[in-house]
Amino acid sequence: LIVAGLARRREKIEELAETLKNHPGKLHAVECDVSQEESVISAFAWIKENLGSIAVLVNNAGVTIETSLS
């Protein structure tokens, strides 16, 4: 299984990939800030160019806006 892990802090994915290096498959770290459209477009372009088409997408990211409850 080939996985592209997207995160604002690419080094976090790289650290995780290092812990998985003795397991089957490959985890690629890709920098991506989901609050920036161009960052998302760039990340998916990299994936398509380097890894091919996407078979499964898991979205575990979000954008929050802090506000008071009052």
PDB file of N, CA and C in Angstrom:
ATOM      1  N   LEU A   1       0.847  -1.177   0.000  1.00  0.00           N
ATOM      2  CA  LEU A   1       0.000   0.000   0.000  1.00  0.00           C
ATOM      3  C   LEU A   1       0.889   1.236   0.000  1.00  0.00           C
ATOM      4  N   ILE A   2       0.599   2.156  -0.879  1.00  0.00           N
ATOM      5  CA  ILE A   2       1.324   3.422  -0.945  1.00  0.00           C
ATOM      6  C   ILE A   2       0.410   4.502  -0.387  1.00  0.00           C
ATOM      7  N   VAL A   3       0.910   5.246   0.600  1.00  0.00           N
ATOM      8  CA  VAL A   3       0.109   6.263   1.279  1.00  0.00           C
ATOM      9  C   VAL A   3       0.809   7.608   1.193  1.00  0.00           C
ATOM     10  N   ALA A   4       0.031   8.646   0.897  1.00  0.00           N
ATOM     11  CA  ALA A   4       0.530  10.020   0.959  1.00  0.00           C
ATOM     12  C   ALA A   4      -0.074  10.651   2.205  1.00  0.00           C
ATOM     13  N   GLY A   5       0.768  11.029   3.139  1.00  0.00           N
ATOM     14  CA  GLY A   5       0.315  11.683   4.362  1.00  0.00           C
ATOM     15  C   GLY A   5       0.503  13.186   4.213  1.00  0.00           C
ATOM     16  N   LEU A   6      -0.581  13.928   4.269  1.00  0.00           N
ATOM     17  CA  LEU A   6      -0.530  15.377   4.099  1.00  0.00           C
ATOM     18  C   LEU A   6      -0.643  16.067   5.447  1.00  0.00           C
ATOM     19  N   ALA A   7       0.211  17.057   5.668  1.00  0.00           N
ATOM     20  CA  ALA A   7       0.189  17.805   6.923  1.00  0.00           C
ATOM     21  C   ALA A   7       0.877  19.148   6.728  1.00  0.00           C
ATOM     22  N   ARG A   8       0.494  20.117   7.552  1.00  0.00           N
ATOM     23  CA  ARG A   8       1.181  21.417   7.515  1.00  0.00           C
ATOM     24  C   ARG A   8       2.636  21.255   7.905  1.00  0.00           C
ATOM     25  N   ARG A   9       2.878  20.387   8.875  1.00  0.00           N
ATOM     26  CA  ARG A   9       4.251  20.137   9.339  1.00  0.00           C
ATOM     27  C   ARG A   9       4.709  18.789   8.790  1.00  0.00           C
ATOM     28  N   ARG A  10       5.323  18.848   7.636  1.00  0.00           N
ATOM     29  CA  ARG A  10       5.762  17.643   6.933  1.00  0.00           C
ATOM     30  C   ARG A  10       6.630  16.745   7.808  1.00  0.00           C
ATOM     31  N   GLU A  11       7.421  17.359   8.688  1.00  0.00           N
ATOM     32  CA  GLU A  11       8.327  16.561   9.520  1.00  0.00           C
ATOM     33  C   GLU A  11       7.579  15.576  10.409  1.00  0.00           C
ATOM     34  N   LYS A  12       6.345  15.885  10.783  1.00  0.00           N
ATOM     35  CA  LYS A  12       5.558  14.951  11.601  1.00  0.00           C
ATOM     36  C   LYS A  12       5.258  13.672  10.820  1.00  0.00           C
ATOM     37  N   ILE A  13       4.932  13.820   9.547  1.00  0.00           N
ATOM     38  CA  ILE A  13       4.671  12.648   8.708  1.00  0.00           C
ATOM     39  C   ILE A  13       5.973  11.890   8.450  1.00  0.00           C
ATOM     40  N   GLU A  14       7.061  12.626   8.251  1.00  0.00           N
ATOM     41  CA  GLU A  14       8.358  11.979   8.044  1.00  0.00           C
ATOM     42  C   GLU A  14       8.764  11.152   9.264  1.00  0.00           C
ATOM     43  N   GLU A  15       8.497  11.665  10.459  1.00  0.00           N
ATOM     44  CA  GLU A  15       8.789  10.910  11.684  1.00  0.00           C
ATOM     45  C   GLU A  15       7.965   9.629  11.735  1.00  0.00           C
ATOM     46  N   LEU A  16       6.703   9.732  11.379  1.00  0.00           N
ATOM     47  CA  LEU A  16       5.836   8.552  11.354  1.00  0.00           C
ATOM     48  C   LEU A  16       6.321   7.554  10.304  1.00  0.00           C
ATOM     49  N   ALA A  17       6.693   8.047   9.137  1.00  0.00           N
ATOM     50  CA  ALA A  17       7.197   7.169   8.077  1.00  0.00           C
ATOM     51  C   ALA A  17       8.431   6.409   8.546  1.00  0.00           C
ATOM     52  N   GLU A  18       9.275   7.069   9.301  1.00  0.00           N
ATOM     53  CA  GLU A  18      10.493   6.426   9.819  1.00  0.00           C
ATOM     54  C   GLU A  18      10.139   5.248  10.731  1.00  0.00           C
ATOM     55  N   THR A  19       9.100   5.398  11.545  1.00  0.00           N
ATOM     56  CA  THR A  19       8.703   4.309  12.448  1.00  0.00           C
ATOM     57  C   THR A  19       8.081   3.137  11.693  1.00  0.00           C
ATOM     58  N   LEU A  20       7.642   3.382  10.468  1.00  0.00           N
ATOM     59  CA  LEU A  20       6.974   2.343   9.679  1.00  0.00           C
ATOM     60  C   LEU A  20       7.868   1.702   8.628  1.00  0.00           C
ATOM     61  N   LYS A  21       9.125   2.112   8.565  1.00  0.00           N
ATOM     62  CA  LYS A  21       9.985   1.675   7.461  1.00  0.00           C
ATOM     63  C   LYS A  21      10.197   0.165   7.396  1.00  0.00           C
ATOM     64  N   ASN A  22      10.005  -0.556   8.485  1.00  0.00           N
ATOM     65  CA  ASN A  22      10.169  -2.009   8.477  1.00  0.00           C
ATOM     66  C   ASN A  22       8.868  -2.749   8.191  1.00  0.00           C
ATOM     67  N   HIS A  23       7.829  -2.025   7.852  1.00  0.00           N
ATOM     68  CA  HIS A  23       6.529  -2.614   7.529  1.00  0.00           C
ATOM     69  C   HIS A  23       6.295  -2.537   6.022  1.00  0.00           C
ATOM     70  N   PRO A  24       5.404  -3.374   5.508  1.00  0.00           N
ATOM     71  CA  PRO A  24       5.107  -3.311   4.072  1.00  0.00           C
ATOM     72  C   PRO A  24       4.481  -1.966   3.712  1.00  0.00           C
ATOM     73  N   GLY A  25       4.659  -1.559   2.479  1.00  0.00           N
ATOM     74  CA  GLY A  25       4.068  -0.317   2.008  1.00  0.00           C
ATOM     75  C   GLY A  25       5.027   0.848   2.153  1.00  0.00           C
ATOM     76  N   LYS A  26       4.541   2.013   1.820  1.00  0.00           N
ATOM     77  CA  LYS A  26       5.377   3.213   1.846  1.00  0.00           C
ATOM     78  C   LYS A  26       4.502   4.412   2.197  1.00  0.00           C
ATOM     79  N   LEU A  27       4.995   5.241   3.114  1.00  0.00           N
ATOM     80  CA  LEU A  27       4.322   6.480   3.499  1.00  0.00           C
ATOM     81  C   LEU A  27       5.149   7.653   2.993  1.00  0.00           C
ATOM     82  N   HIS A  28       4.545   8.474   2.144  1.00  0.00           N
ATOM     83  CA  HIS A  28       5.192   9.664   1.598  1.00  0.00           C
ATOM     84  C   HIS A  28       4.673  10.889   2.340  1.00  0.00           C
ATOM     85  N   ALA A  29       5.564  11.735   2.796  1.00  0.00           N
ATOM     86  CA  ALA A  29       5.189  12.966   3.496  1.00  0.00           C
ATOM     87  C   ALA A  29       5.029  14.095   2.485  1.00  0.00           C
ATOM     88  N   VAL A  30       3.870  14.757   2.523  1.00  0.00           N
ATOM     89  CA  VAL A  30       3.585  15.863   1.613  1.00  0.00           C
ATOM     90  C   VAL A  30       3.080  17.040   2.441  1.00  0.00           C
ATOM     91  N   GLU A  31       3.715  18.181   2.283  1.00  0.00           N
ATOM     92  CA  GLU A  31       3.277  19.375   3.013  1.00  0.00           C
ATOM     93  C   GLU A  31       1.988  19.909   2.391  1.00  0.00           C
ATOM     94  N   CYS A  32       1.003  20.195   3.246  1.00  0.00           N
ATOM     95  CA  CYS A  32      -0.273  20.711   2.761  1.00  0.00           C
ATOM     96  C   CYS A  32      -1.003  21.421   3.897  1.00  0.00           C
ATOM     97  N   ASP A  33      -1.455  22.633   3.615  1.00  0.00           N
ATOM     98  CA  ASP A  33      -2.265  23.414   4.557  1.00  0.00           C
ATOM     99  C   ASP A  33      -3.664  23.511   3.969  1.00  0.00           C
ATOM    100  N   VAL A  34      -4.623  22.790   4.549  1.00  0.00           N
ATOM    101  CA  VAL A  34      -5.973  22.744   3.980  1.00  0.00           C
ATOM    102  C   VAL A  34      -6.695  24.083   4.027  1.00  0.00           C
ATOM    103  N   SER A  35      -6.163  25.045   4.755  1.00  0.00           N
ATOM    104  CA  SER A  35      -6.781  26.375   4.773  1.00  0.00           C
ATOM    105  C   SER A  35      -6.328  27.222   3.582  1.00  0.00           C
ATOM    106  N   GLN A  36      -5.388  26.689   2.792  1.00  0.00           N
ATOM    107  CA  GLN A  36      -4.862  27.399   1.621  1.00  0.00           C
ATOM    108  C   GLN A  36      -5.147  26.562   0.367  1.00  0.00           C
ATOM    109  N   GLU A  37      -6.050  27.052  -0.471  1.00  0.00           N
ATOM    110  CA  GLU A  37      -6.455  26.296  -1.659  1.00  0.00           C
ATOM    111  C   GLU A  37      -5.263  25.898  -2.529  1.00  0.00           C
ATOM    112  N   GLU A  38      -4.339  26.814  -2.762  1.00  0.00           N
ATOM    113  CA  GLU A  38      -3.188  26.520  -3.619  1.00  0.00           C
ATOM    114  C   GLU A  38      -2.321  25.399  -3.033  1.00  0.00           C
ATOM    115  N   SER A  39      -2.239  25.329  -1.718  1.00  0.00           N
ATOM    116  CA  SER A  39      -1.478  24.268  -1.066  1.00  0.00           C
ATOM    117  C   SER A  39      -2.106  22.899  -1.339  1.00  0.00           C
ATOM    118  N   VAL A  40      -3.415  22.838  -1.295  1.00  0.00           N
ATOM    119  CA  VAL A  40      -4.133  21.583  -1.562  1.00  0.00           C
ATOM    120  C   VAL A  40      -3.953  21.176  -3.025  1.00  0.00           C
ATOM    121  N   ILE A  41      -4.113  22.141  -3.926  1.00  0.00           N
ATOM    122  CA  ILE A  41      -3.943  21.865  -5.358  1.00  0.00           C
ATOM    123  C   ILE A  41      -2.532  21.359  -5.635  1.00  0.00           C
ATOM    124  N   SER A  42      -1.550  22.011  -5.045  1.00  0.00           N
ATOM    125  CA  SER A  42      -0.151  21.621  -5.236  1.00  0.00           C
ATOM    126  C   SER A  42       0.120  20.217  -4.691  1.00  0.00           C
ATOM    127  N   ALA A  43      -0.415  19.918  -3.522  1.00  0.00           N
ATOM    128  CA  ALA A  43      -0.209  18.594  -2.919  1.00  0.00           C
ATOM    129  C   ALA A  43      -0.798  17.492  -3.794  1.00  0.00           C
ATOM    130  N   PHE A  44      -2.009  17.702  -4.291  1.00  0.00           N
ATOM    131  CA  PHE A  44      -2.637  16.683  -5.128  1.00  0.00           C
ATOM    132  C   PHE A  44      -1.944  16.557  -6.480  1.00  0.00           C
ATOM    133  N   ALA A  45      -1.405  17.651  -6.996  1.00  0.00           N
ATOM    134  CA  ALA A  45      -0.631  17.587  -8.242  1.00  0.00           C
ATOM    135  C   ALA A  45       0.621  16.742  -8.029  1.00  0.00           C
ATOM    136  N   TRP A  46       1.285  16.930  -6.877  1.00  0.00           N
ATOM    137  CA  TRP A  46       2.475  16.132  -6.569  1.00  0.00           C
ATOM    138  C   TRP A  46       2.121  14.652  -6.482  1.00  0.00           C
ATOM    139  N   ILE A  47       1.024  14.359  -5.811  1.00  0.00           N
ATOM    140  CA  ILE A  47       0.591  12.965  -5.665  1.00  0.00           C
ATOM    141  C   ILE A  47       0.331  12.342  -7.032  1.00  0.00           C
ATOM    142  N   LYS A  48      -0.420  13.043  -7.870  1.00  0.00           N
ATOM    143  CA  LYS A  48      -0.746  12.508  -9.196  1.00  0.00           C
ATOM    144  C   LYS A  48       0.516  12.275 -10.019  1.00  0.00           C
ATOM    145  N   GLU A  49       1.447  13.229  -9.976  1.00  0.00           N
ATOM    146  CA  GLU A  49       2.670  13.130 -10.765  1.00  0.00           C
ATOM    147  C   GLU A  49       3.612  12.043 -10.252  1.00  0.00           C
ATOM    148  N   ASN A  50       3.706  11.893  -8.942  1.00  0.00           N
ATOM    149  CA  ASN A  50       4.687  10.982  -8.351  1.00  0.00           C
ATOM    150  C   ASN A  50       4.146   9.616  -7.944  1.00  0.00           C
ATOM    151  N   LEU A  51       2.859   9.548  -7.629  1.00  0.00           N
ATOM    152  CA  LEU A  51       2.303   8.293  -7.124  1.00  0.00           C
ATOM    153  C   LEU A  51       1.194   7.725  -7.999  1.00  0.00           C
ATOM    154  N   GLY A  52       0.644   8.530  -8.882  1.00  0.00           N
ATOM    155  CA  GLY A  52      -0.444   8.068  -9.740  1.00  0.00           C
ATOM    156  C   GLY A  52      -1.800   8.443  -9.170  1.00  0.00           C
ATOM    157  N   SER A  53      -2.819   7.764  -9.657  1.00  0.00           N
ATOM    158  CA  SER A  53      -4.182   8.102  -9.248  1.00  0.00           C
ATOM    159  C   SER A  53      -4.444   7.687  -7.799  1.00  0.00           C
ATOM    160  N   ILE A  54      -5.431   8.335  -7.208  1.00  0.00           N
ATOM    161  CA  ILE A  54      -5.796   8.091  -5.812  1.00  0.00           C
ATOM    162  C   ILE A  54      -6.929   7.071  -5.766  1.00  0.00           C
ATOM    163  N   ALA A  55      -6.756   6.021  -4.979  1.00  0.00           N
ATOM    164  CA  ALA A  55      -7.781   4.992  -4.843  1.00  0.00           C
ATOM    165  C   ALA A  55      -8.661   5.238  -3.622  1.00  0.00           C
ATOM    166  N   VAL A  56      -8.079   5.767  -2.549  1.00  0.00           N
ATOM    167  CA  VAL A  56      -8.814   6.004  -1.305  1.00  0.00           C
ATOM    168  C   VAL A  56      -8.391   7.350  -0.743  1.00  0.00           C
ATOM    169  N   LEU A  57      -9.356   8.118  -0.258  1.00  0.00           N
ATOM    170  CA  LEU A  57      -9.061   9.403   0.377  1.00  0.00           C
ATOM    171  C   LEU A  57      -9.701   9.418   1.758  1.00  0.00           C
ATOM    172  N   VAL A  58      -8.896   9.666   2.773  1.00  0.00           N
ATOM    173  CA  VAL A  58      -9.396   9.809   4.140  1.00  0.00           C
ATOM    174  C   VAL A  58      -9.114  11.241   4.569  1.00  0.00           C
ATOM    175  N   ASN A  59     -10.159  11.998   4.855  1.00  0.00           N
ATOM    176  CA  ASN A  59      -9.997  13.384   5.288  1.00  0.00           C
ATOM    177  C   ASN A  59     -10.118  13.438   6.804  1.00  0.00           C
ATOM    178  N   ASN A  60      -9.006  13.742   7.443  1.00  0.00           N
ATOM    179  CA  ASN A  60      -8.993  13.874   8.892  1.00  0.00           C
ATOM    180  C   ASN A  60      -8.449  15.252   9.256  1.00  0.00           C
ATOM    181  N   ALA A  61      -8.839  16.232   8.463  1.00  0.00           N
ATOM    182  CA  ALA A  61      -8.354  17.596   8.670  1.00  0.00           C
ATOM    183  C   ALA A  61      -9.548  18.534   8.707  1.00  0.00           C
ATOM    184  N   GLY A  62      -9.318  19.684   9.261  1.00  0.00           N
ATOM    185  CA  GLY A  62     -10.383  20.665   9.300  1.00  0.00           C
ATOM    186  C   GLY A  62      -9.834  22.036   9.588  1.00  0.00           C
ATOM    187  N   VAL A  63     -10.702  22.989   9.472  1.00  0.00           N
ATOM    188  CA  VAL A  63     -10.351  24.372   9.742  1.00  0.00           C
ATOM    189  C   VAL A  63     -11.297  24.870  10.819  1.00  0.00           C
ATOM    190  N   THR A  64     -10.752  25.481  11.853  1.00  0.00           N
ATOM    191  CA  THR A  64     -11.599  26.017  12.913  1.00  0.00           C
ATOM    192  C   THR A  64     -11.420  27.520  13.019  1.00  0.00           C
ATOM    193  N   ILE A  65     -12.461  28.154  13.465  1.00  0.00           N
ATOM    194  CA  ILE A  65     -12.418  29.587  13.745  1.00  0.00           C
ATOM    195  C   ILE A  65     -12.805  29.749  15.206  1.00  0.00           C
ATOM    196  N   GLU A  66     -11.861  30.238  16.000  1.00  0.00           N
ATOM    197  CA  GLU A  66     -12.141  30.409  17.423  1.00  0.00           C
ATOM    198  C   GLU A  66     -13.014  31.634  17.641  1.00  0.00           C
ATOM    199  N   THR A  67     -13.990  31.468  18.520  1.00  0.00           N
ATOM    200  CA  THR A  67     -14.892  32.557  18.859  1.00  0.00           C
ATOM    201  C   THR A  67     -15.410  32.328  20.276  1.00  0.00           C
ATOM    202  N   SER A  68     -15.920  33.360  20.882  1.00  0.00           N
ATOM    203  CA  SER A  68     -16.494  33.198  22.220  1.00  0.00           C
ATOM    204  C   SER A  68     -17.913  32.658  22.095  1.00  0.00           C
ATOM    205  N   LEU A  69     -18.401  32.050  23.163  1.00  0.00           N
ATOM    206  CA  LEU A  69     -19.754  31.504  23.158  1.00  0.00           C
ATOM    207  C   LEU A  69     -20.815  32.567  23.413  1.00  0.00           C
ATOM    208  N   SER A  70     -20.400  33.723  23.862  1.00  0.00           N
ATOM    209  CA  SER A  70     -21.400  34.741  24.184  1.00  0.00           C
ATOM    210  C   SER A  70     -21.903  35.479  22.977  1.00  0.00           C
TER     211      SER A  70
END
